Backbone as a printed PyTorch tensor [residue, N CA C, xyz], in Angstrom:
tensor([[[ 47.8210, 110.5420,  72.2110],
         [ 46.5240, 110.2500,  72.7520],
         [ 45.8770, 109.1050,  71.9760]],

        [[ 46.1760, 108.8780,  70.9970],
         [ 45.3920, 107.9550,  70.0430],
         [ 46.0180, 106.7800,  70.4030]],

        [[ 47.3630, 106.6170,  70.6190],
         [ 47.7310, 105.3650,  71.2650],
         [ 47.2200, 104.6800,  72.4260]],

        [[ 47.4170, 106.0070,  72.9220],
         [ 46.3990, 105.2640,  74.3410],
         [ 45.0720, 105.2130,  74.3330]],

        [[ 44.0190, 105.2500,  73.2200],
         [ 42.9780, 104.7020,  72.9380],
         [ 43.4260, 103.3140,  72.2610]],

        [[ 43.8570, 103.5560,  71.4840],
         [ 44.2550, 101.9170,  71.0910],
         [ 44.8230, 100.6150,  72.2650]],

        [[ 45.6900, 101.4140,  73.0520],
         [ 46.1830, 100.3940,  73.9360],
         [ 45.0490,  99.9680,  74.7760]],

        [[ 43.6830, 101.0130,  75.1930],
         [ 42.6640, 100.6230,  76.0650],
         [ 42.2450,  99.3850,  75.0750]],

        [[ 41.7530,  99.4280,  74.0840],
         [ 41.1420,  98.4700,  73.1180],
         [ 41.3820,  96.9880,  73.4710]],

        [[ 42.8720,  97.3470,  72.6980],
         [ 43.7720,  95.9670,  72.5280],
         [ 44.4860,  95.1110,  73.7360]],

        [[ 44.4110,  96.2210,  74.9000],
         [ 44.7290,  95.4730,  76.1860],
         [ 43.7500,  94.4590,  76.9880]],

        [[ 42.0370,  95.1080,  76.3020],
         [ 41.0380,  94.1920,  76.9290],
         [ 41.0580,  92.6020,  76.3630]],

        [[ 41.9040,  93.0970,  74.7490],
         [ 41.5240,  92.0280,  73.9330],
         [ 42.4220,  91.0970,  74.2360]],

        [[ 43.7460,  91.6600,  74.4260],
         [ 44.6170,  90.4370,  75.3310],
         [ 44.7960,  90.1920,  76.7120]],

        [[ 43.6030,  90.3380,  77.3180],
         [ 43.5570,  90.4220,  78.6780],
         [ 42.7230,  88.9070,  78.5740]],

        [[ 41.4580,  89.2780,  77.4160],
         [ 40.7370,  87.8320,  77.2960],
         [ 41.5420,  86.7120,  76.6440]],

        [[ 42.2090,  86.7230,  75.4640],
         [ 42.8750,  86.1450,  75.0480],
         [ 43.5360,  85.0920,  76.4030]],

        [[ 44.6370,  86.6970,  77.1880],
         [ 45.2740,  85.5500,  77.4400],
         [ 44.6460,  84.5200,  78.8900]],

        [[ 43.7400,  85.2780,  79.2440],
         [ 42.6900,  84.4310,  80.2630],
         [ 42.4380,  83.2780,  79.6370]],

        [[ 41.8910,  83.3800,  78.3710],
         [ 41.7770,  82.1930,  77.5490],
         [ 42.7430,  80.8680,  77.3410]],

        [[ 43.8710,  81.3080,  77.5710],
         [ 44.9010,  80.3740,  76.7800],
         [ 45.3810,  79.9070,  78.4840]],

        [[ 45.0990,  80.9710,  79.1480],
         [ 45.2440,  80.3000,  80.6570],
         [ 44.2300,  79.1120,  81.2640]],

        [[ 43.4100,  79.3680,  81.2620],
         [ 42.3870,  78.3950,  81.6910],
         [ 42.8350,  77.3080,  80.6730]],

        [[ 42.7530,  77.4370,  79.6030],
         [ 42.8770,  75.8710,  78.6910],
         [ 44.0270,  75.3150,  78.6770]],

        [[ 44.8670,  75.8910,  79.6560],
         [ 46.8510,  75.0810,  79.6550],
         [ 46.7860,  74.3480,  80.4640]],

        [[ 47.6800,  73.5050,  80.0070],
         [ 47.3130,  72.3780,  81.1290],
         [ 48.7590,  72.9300,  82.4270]],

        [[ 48.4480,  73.2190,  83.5150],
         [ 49.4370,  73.5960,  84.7860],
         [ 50.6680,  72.7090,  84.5700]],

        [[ 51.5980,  73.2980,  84.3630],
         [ 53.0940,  73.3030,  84.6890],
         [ 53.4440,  72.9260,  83.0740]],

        [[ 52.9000,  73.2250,  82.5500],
         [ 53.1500,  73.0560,  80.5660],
         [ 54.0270,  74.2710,  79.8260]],

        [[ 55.1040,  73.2610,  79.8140],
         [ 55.8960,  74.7150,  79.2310],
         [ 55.3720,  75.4160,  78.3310]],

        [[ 54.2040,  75.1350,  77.2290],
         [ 53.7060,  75.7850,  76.0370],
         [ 52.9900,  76.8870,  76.7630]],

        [[ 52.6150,  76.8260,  78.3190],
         [ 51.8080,  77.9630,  78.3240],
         [ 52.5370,  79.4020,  78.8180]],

        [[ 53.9900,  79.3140,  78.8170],
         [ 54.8800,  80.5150,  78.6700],
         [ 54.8650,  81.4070,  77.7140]],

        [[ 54.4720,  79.8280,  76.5400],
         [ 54.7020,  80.7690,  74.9250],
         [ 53.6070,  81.3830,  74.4300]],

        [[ 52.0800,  80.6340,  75.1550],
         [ 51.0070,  81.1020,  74.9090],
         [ 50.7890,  82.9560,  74.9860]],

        [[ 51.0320,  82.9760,  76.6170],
         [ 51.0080,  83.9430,  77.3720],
         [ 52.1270,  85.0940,  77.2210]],

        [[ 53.7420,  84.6950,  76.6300],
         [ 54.1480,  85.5590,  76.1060],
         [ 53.8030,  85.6520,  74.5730]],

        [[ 52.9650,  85.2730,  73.8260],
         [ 52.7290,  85.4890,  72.5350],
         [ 51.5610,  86.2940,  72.4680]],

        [[ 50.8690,  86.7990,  73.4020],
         [ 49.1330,  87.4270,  73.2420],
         [ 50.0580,  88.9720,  73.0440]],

        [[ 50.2130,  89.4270,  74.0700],
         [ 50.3540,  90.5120,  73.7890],
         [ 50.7530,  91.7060,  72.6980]],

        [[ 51.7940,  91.3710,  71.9430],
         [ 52.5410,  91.2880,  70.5920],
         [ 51.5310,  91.0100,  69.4280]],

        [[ 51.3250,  89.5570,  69.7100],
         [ 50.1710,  89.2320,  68.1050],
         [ 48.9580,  90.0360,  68.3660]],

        [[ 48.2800,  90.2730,  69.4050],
         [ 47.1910,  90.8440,  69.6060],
         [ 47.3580,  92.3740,  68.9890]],

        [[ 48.0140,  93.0090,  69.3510],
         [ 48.6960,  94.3020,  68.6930],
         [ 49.0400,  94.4900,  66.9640]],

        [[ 50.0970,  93.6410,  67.0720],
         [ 50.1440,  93.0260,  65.4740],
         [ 48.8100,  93.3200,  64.3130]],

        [[ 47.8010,  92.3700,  65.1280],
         [ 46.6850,  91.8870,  64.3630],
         [ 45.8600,  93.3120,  64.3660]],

        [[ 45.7840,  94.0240,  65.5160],
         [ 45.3110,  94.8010,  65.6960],
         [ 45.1850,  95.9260,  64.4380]],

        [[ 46.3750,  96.1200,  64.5700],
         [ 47.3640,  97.5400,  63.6660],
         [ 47.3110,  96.9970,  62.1380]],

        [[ 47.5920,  95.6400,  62.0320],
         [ 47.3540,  95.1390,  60.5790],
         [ 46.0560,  95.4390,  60.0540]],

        [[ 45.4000,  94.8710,  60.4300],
         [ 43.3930,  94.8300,  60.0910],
         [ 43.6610,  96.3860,  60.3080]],

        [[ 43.0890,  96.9070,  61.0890],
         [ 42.3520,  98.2190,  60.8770],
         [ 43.3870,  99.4190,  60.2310]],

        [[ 44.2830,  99.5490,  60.2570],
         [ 45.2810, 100.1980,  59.3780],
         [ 45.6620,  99.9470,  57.8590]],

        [[ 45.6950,  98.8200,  57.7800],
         [ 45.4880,  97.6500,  56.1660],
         [ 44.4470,  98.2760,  55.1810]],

        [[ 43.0970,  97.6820,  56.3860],
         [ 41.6110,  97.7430,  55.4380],
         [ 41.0090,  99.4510,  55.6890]],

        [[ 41.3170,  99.9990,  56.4320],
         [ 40.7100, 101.2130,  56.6590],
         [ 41.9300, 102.7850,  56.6620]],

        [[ 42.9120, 102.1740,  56.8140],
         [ 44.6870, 103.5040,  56.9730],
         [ 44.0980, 104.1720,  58.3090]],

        [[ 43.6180, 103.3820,  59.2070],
         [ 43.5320, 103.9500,  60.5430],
         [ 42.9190, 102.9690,  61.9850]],

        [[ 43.7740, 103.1720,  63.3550],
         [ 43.2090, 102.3590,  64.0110],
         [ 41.8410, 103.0830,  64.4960]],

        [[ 41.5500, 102.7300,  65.4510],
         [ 40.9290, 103.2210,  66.3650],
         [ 41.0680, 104.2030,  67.0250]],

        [[ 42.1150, 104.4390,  67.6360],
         [ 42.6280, 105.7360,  68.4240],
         [ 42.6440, 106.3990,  67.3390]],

        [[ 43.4970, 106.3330,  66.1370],
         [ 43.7380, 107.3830,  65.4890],
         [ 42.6410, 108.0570,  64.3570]],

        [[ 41.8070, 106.9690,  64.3550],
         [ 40.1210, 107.6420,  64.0420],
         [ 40.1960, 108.5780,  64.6290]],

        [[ 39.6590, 108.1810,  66.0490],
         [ 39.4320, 109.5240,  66.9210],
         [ 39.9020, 110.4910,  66.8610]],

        [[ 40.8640, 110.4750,  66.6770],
         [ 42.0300, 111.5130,  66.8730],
         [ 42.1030, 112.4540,  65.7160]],

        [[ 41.4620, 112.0480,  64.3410],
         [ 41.1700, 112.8130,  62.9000],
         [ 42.7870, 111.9570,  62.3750]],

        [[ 43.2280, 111.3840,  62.6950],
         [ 44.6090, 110.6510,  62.0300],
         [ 44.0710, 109.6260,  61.1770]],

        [[ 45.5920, 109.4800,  59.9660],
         [ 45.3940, 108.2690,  59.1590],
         [ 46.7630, 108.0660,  58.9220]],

        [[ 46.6330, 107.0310,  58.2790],
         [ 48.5130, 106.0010,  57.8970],
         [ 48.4290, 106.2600,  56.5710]],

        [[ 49.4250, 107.1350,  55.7490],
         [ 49.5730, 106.8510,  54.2220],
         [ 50.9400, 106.2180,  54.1020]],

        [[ 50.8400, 106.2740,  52.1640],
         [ 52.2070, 106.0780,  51.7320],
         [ 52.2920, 106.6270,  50.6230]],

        [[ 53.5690, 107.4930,  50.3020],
         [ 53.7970, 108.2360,  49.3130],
         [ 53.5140, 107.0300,  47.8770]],

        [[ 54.1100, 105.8070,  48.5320],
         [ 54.4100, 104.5550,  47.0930],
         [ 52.5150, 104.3360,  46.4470]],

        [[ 52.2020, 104.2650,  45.4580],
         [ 51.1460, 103.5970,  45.1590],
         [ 50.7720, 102.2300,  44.8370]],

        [[ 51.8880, 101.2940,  45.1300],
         [ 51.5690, 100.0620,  45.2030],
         [ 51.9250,  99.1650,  46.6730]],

        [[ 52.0930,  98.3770,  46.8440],
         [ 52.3440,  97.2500,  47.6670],
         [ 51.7910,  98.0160,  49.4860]],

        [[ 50.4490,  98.5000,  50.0040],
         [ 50.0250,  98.3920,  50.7910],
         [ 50.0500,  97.6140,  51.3290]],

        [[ 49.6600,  97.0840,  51.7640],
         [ 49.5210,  95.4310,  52.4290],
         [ 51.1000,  95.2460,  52.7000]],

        [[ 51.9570,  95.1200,  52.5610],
         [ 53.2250,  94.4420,  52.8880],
         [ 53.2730,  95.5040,  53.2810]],

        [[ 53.1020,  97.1680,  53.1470],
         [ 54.2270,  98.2410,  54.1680],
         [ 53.2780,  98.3290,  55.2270]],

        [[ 52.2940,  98.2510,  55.4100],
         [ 51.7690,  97.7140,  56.6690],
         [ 52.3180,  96.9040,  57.5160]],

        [[ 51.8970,  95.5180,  56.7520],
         [ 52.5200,  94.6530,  57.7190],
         [ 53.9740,  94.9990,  58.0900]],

        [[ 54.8010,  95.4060,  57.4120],
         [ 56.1170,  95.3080,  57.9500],
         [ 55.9890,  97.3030,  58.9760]],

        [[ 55.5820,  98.0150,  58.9780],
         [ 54.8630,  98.9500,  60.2330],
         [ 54.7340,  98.0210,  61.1920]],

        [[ 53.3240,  97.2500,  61.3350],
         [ 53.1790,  96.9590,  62.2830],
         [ 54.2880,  95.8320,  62.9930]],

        [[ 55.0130,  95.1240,  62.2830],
         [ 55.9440,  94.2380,  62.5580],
         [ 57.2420,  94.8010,  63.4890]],

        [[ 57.3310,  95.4240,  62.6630],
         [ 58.6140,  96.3430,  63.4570],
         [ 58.0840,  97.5060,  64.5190]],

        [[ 57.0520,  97.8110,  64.6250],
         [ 56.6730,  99.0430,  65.7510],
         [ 56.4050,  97.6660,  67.1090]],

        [[ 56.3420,  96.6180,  66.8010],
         [ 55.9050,  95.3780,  67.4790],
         [ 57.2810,  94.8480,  68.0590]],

        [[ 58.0270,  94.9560,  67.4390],
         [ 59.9530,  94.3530,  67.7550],
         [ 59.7310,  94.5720,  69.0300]],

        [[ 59.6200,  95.4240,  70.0690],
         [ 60.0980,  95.9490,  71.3240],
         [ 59.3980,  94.9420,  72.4420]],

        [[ 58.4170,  93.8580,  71.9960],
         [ 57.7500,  93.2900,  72.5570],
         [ 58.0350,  91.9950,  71.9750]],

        [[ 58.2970,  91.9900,  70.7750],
         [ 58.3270,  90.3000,  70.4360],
         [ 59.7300,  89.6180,  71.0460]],

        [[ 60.8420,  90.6140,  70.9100],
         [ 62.2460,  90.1010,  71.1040],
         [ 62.5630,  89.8680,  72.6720]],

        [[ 61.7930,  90.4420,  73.5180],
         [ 61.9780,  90.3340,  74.5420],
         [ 60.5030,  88.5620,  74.8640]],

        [[ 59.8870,  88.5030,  74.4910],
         [ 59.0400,  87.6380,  74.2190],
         [ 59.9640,  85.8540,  74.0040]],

        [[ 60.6800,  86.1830,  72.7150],
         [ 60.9080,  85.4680,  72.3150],
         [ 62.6560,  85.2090,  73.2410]],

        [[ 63.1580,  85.7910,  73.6920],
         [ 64.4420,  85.4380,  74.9090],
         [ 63.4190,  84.9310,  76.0970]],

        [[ 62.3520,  85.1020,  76.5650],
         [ 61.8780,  84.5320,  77.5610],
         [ 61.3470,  83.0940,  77.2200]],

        [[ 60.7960,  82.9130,  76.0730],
         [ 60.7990,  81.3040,  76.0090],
         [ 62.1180,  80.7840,  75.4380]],

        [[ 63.1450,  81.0730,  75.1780],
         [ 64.4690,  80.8910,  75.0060],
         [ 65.4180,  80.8190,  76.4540]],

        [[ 64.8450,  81.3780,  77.0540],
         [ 65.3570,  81.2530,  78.6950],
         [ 65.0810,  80.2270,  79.3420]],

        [[ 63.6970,  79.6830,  79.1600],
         [ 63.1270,  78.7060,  79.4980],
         [ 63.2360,  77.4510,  78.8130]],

        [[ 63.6960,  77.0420,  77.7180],
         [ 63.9100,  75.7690,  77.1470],
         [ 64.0120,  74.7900,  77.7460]],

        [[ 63.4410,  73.4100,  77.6000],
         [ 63.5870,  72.3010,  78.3730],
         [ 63.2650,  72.0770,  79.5220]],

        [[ 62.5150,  73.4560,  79.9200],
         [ 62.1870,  73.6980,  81.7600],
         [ 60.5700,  73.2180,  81.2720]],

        [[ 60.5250,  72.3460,  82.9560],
         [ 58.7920,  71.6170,  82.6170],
         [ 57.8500,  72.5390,  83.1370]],

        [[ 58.3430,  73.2640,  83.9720],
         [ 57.5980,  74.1370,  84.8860],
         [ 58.5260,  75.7760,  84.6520]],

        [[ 57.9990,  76.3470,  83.8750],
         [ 59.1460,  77.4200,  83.2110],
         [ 58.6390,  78.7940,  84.1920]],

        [[ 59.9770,  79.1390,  84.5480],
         [ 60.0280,  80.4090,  85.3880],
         [ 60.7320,  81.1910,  85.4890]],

        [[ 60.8530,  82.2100,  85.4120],
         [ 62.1600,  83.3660,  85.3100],
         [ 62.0450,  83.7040,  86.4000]],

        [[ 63.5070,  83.9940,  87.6040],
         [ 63.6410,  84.1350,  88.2710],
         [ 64.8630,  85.4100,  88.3340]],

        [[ 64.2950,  86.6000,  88.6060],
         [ 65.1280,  88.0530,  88.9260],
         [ 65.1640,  88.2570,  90.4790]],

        [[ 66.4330,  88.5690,  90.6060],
         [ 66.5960,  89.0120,  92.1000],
         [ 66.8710,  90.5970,  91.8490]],

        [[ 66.7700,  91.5540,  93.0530],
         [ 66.8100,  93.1030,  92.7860],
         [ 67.5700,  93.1910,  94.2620]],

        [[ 69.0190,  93.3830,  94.0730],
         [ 70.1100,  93.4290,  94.9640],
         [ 69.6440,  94.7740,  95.4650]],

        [[ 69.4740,  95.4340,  96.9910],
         [ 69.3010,  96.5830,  97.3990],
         [ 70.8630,  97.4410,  97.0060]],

        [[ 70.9700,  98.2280,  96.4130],
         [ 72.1060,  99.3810,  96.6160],
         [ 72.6720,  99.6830,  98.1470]],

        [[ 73.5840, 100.3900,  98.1640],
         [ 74.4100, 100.5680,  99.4530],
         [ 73.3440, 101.1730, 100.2690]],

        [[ 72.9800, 102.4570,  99.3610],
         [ 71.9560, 103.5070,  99.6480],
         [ 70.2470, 102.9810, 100.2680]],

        [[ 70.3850, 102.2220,  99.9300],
         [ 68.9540, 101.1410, 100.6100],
         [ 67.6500, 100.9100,  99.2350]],

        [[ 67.9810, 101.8740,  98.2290],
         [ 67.0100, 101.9640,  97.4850],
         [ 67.3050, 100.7470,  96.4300]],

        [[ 66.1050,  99.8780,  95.6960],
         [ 65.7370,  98.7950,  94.9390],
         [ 65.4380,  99.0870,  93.6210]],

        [[ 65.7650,  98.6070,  92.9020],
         [ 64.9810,  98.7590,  91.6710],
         [ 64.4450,  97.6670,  91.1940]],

        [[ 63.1670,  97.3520,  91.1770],
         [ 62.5410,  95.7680,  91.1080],
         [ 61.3980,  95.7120,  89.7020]],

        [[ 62.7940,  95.2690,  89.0020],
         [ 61.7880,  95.1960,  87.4510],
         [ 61.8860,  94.5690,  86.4120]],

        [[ 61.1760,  93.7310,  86.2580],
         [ 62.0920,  92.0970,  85.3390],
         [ 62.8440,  92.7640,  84.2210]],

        [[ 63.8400,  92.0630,  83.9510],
         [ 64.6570,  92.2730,  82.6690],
         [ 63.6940,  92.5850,  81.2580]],

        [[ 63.0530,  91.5120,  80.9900],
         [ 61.9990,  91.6000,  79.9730],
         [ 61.4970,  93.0690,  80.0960]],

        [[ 60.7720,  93.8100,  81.0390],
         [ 60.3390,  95.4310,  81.1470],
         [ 61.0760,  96.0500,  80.5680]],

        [[ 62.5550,  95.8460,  81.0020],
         [ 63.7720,  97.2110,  81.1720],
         [ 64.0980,  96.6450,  79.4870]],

        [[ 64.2210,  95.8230,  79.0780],
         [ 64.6130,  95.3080,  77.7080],
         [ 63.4760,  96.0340,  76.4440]],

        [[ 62.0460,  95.6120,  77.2010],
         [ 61.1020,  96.3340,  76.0880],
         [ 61.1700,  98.2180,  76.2850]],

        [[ 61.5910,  98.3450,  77.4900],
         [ 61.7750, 100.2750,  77.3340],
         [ 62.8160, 100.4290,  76.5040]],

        [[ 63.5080, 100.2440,  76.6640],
         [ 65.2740, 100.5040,  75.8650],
         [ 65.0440, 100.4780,  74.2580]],

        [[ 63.9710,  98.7620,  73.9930],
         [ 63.8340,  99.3710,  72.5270],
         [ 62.7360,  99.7560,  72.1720]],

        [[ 61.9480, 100.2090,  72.9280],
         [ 60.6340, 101.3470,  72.9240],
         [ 61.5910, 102.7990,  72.3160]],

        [[ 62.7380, 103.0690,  72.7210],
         [ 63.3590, 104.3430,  73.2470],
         [ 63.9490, 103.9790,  71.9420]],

        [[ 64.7360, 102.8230,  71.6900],
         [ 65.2620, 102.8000,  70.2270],
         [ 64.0120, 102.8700,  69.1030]],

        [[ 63.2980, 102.8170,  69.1530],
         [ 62.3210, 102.5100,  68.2570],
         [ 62.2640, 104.4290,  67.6370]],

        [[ 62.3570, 104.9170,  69.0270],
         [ 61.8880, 106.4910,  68.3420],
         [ 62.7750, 107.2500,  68.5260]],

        [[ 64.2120, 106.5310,  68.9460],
         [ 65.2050, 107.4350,  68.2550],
         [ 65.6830, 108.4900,  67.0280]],

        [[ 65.0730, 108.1610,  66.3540],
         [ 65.2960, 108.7190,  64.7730],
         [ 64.3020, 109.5740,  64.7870]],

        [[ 63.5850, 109.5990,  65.8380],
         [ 62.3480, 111.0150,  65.4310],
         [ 62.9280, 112.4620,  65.4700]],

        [[ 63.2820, 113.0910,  64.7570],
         [ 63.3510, 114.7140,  65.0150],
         [ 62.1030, 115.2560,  64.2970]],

        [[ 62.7820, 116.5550,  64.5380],
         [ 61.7790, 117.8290,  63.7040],
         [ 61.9730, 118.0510,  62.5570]],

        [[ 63.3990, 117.4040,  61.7290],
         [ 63.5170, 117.6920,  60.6940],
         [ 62.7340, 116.6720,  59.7150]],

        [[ 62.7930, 115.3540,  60.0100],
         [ 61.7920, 114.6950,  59.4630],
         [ 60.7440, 114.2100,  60.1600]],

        [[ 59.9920, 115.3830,  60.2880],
         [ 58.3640, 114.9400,  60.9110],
         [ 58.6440, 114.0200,  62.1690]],

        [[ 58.7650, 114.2890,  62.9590],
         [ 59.2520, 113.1150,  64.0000],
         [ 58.5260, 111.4440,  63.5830]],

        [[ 59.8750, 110.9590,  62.5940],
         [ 59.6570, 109.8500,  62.0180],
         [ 60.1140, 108.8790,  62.6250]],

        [[ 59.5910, 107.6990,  63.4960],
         [ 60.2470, 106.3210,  64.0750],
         [ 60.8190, 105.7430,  63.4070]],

        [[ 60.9250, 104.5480,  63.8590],
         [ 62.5430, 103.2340,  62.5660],
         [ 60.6920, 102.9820,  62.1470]],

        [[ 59.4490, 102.5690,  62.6300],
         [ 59.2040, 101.9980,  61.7540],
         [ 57.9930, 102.4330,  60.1110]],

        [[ 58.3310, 103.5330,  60.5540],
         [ 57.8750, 104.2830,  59.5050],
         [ 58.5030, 104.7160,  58.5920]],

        [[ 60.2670, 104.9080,  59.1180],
         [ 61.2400, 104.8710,  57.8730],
         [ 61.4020, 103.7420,  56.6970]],

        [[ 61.3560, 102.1770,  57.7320],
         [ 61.7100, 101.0770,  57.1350],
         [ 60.2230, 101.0190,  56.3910]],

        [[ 59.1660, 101.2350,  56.5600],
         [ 57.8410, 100.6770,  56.1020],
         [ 57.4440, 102.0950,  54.6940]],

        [[ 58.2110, 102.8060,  54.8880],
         [ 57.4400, 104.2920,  53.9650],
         [ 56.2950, 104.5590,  54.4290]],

        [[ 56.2240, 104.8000,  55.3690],
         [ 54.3290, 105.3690,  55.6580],
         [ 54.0570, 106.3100,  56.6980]],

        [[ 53.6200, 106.7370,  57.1050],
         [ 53.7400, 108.1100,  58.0310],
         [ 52.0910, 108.3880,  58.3030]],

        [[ 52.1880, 109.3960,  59.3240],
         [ 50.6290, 109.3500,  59.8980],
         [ 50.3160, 110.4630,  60.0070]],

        [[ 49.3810, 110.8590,  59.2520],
         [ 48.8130, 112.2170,  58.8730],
         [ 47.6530, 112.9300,  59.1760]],

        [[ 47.7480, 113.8050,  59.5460],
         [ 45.8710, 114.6820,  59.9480],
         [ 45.2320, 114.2600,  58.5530]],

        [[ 43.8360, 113.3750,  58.8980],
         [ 42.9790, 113.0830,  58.1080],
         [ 42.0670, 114.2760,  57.5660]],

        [[ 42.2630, 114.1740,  55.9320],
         [ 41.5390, 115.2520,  55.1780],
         [ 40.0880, 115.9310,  55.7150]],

        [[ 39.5600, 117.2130,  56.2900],
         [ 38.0750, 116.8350,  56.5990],
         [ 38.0960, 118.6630,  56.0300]],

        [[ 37.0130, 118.3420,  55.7660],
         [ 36.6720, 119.3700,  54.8380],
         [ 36.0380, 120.4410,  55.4820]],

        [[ 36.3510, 121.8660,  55.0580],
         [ 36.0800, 122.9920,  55.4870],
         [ 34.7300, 122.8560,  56.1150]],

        [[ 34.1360, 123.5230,  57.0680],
         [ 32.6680, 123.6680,  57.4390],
         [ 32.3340, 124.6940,  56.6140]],

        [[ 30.8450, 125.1150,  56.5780],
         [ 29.8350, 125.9890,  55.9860],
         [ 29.9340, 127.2360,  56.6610]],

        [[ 30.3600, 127.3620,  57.5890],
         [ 30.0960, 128.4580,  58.5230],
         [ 31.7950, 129.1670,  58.9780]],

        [[ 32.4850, 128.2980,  58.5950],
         [ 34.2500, 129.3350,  58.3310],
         [ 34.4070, 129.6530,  56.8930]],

        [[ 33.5240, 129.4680,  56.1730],
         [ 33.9730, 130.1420,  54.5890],
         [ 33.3250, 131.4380,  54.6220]],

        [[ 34.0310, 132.2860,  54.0040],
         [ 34.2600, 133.6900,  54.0530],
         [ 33.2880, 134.5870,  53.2610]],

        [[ 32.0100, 135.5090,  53.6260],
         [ 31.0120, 135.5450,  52.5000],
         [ 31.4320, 136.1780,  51.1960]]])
């Protein structure tokens, strides 16, 4: 649930963003592929860095009574960033093959066709989608029950996300 408070957040924020970087491209400019595949990812990035960094919690996971620790007592800041870096992979790599697809094109466009099956039924869904589910799905492979259902990027980063400390009320202590 806390994710999907965060994603409401950060989706408005790259919704303006990338409105932004749209209006100011100049039409048929290959840079504005890279613009427009780069919001989404950095916007997130930046997101999860700042408020997880300076505070060990986004937004959603405020709400939610959650926080981000780390057993290590030094180097915060870098196991962050590398959290948010890698929980981010599933979006950048597919990002970064789409302006790699496009190289040298003046007017850059990816073009998917969705062959009907014998059966009549379609499946119509750019590569880039089906590429970011797969390593959405790799990303939380490694979660079981035996270690706290831990993702790759909380293994690689040491940090894990924990019910935030809140202290007994006045009225459940026992007379």
């Amino acid at each position: 649930v806390a994710w999907i408070a965060d994603a409401v957040v950060f989706a408005i924020m790259t919704w303006v963003l990338t409105l932004s970087a749209w209006t100011a491209a100049t039409p048929g400019s290959a840079t504005i592929l890279l613009q427009l595949a780069a919001w989404p990812w950095l916007t997130g990035l930046t997101y999860y860095f700042v408020l997880e960094g300076c505070w060990s919690a986004s937004l959603g996971k405020r709400l939610m009574g959650l926080r981000v620790t780390s057993r290590a007592s030094t180097g915060w800041w870098p196991r962050i960033g590398l959290r948010s870096a890698v929980f981010h992979m599933p979006l950048v790599i597919p990002a970064i093959l789409l302006v790699a697809a496009t190289k040298g094109s003046t007017a850059p466009s990816v073009v998917y066709t969705a062959n009907a099956a014998p059966n009549g039924w379609t499946w119509n869904a750019p590569p880039d989608a089906l590429l970011t589910l797969l390593l959405t799905i790799l990303m939380f492979s490694t979660a079981r029950r035996r270690n706290g259902w831990t993702g790759v990027h909380e293994l690689l980063s040491g940090t894990r996300v924990v019910q935030r400390n809140v202290l007994p009320s006045a009225t459940s202590a026992a007379p």
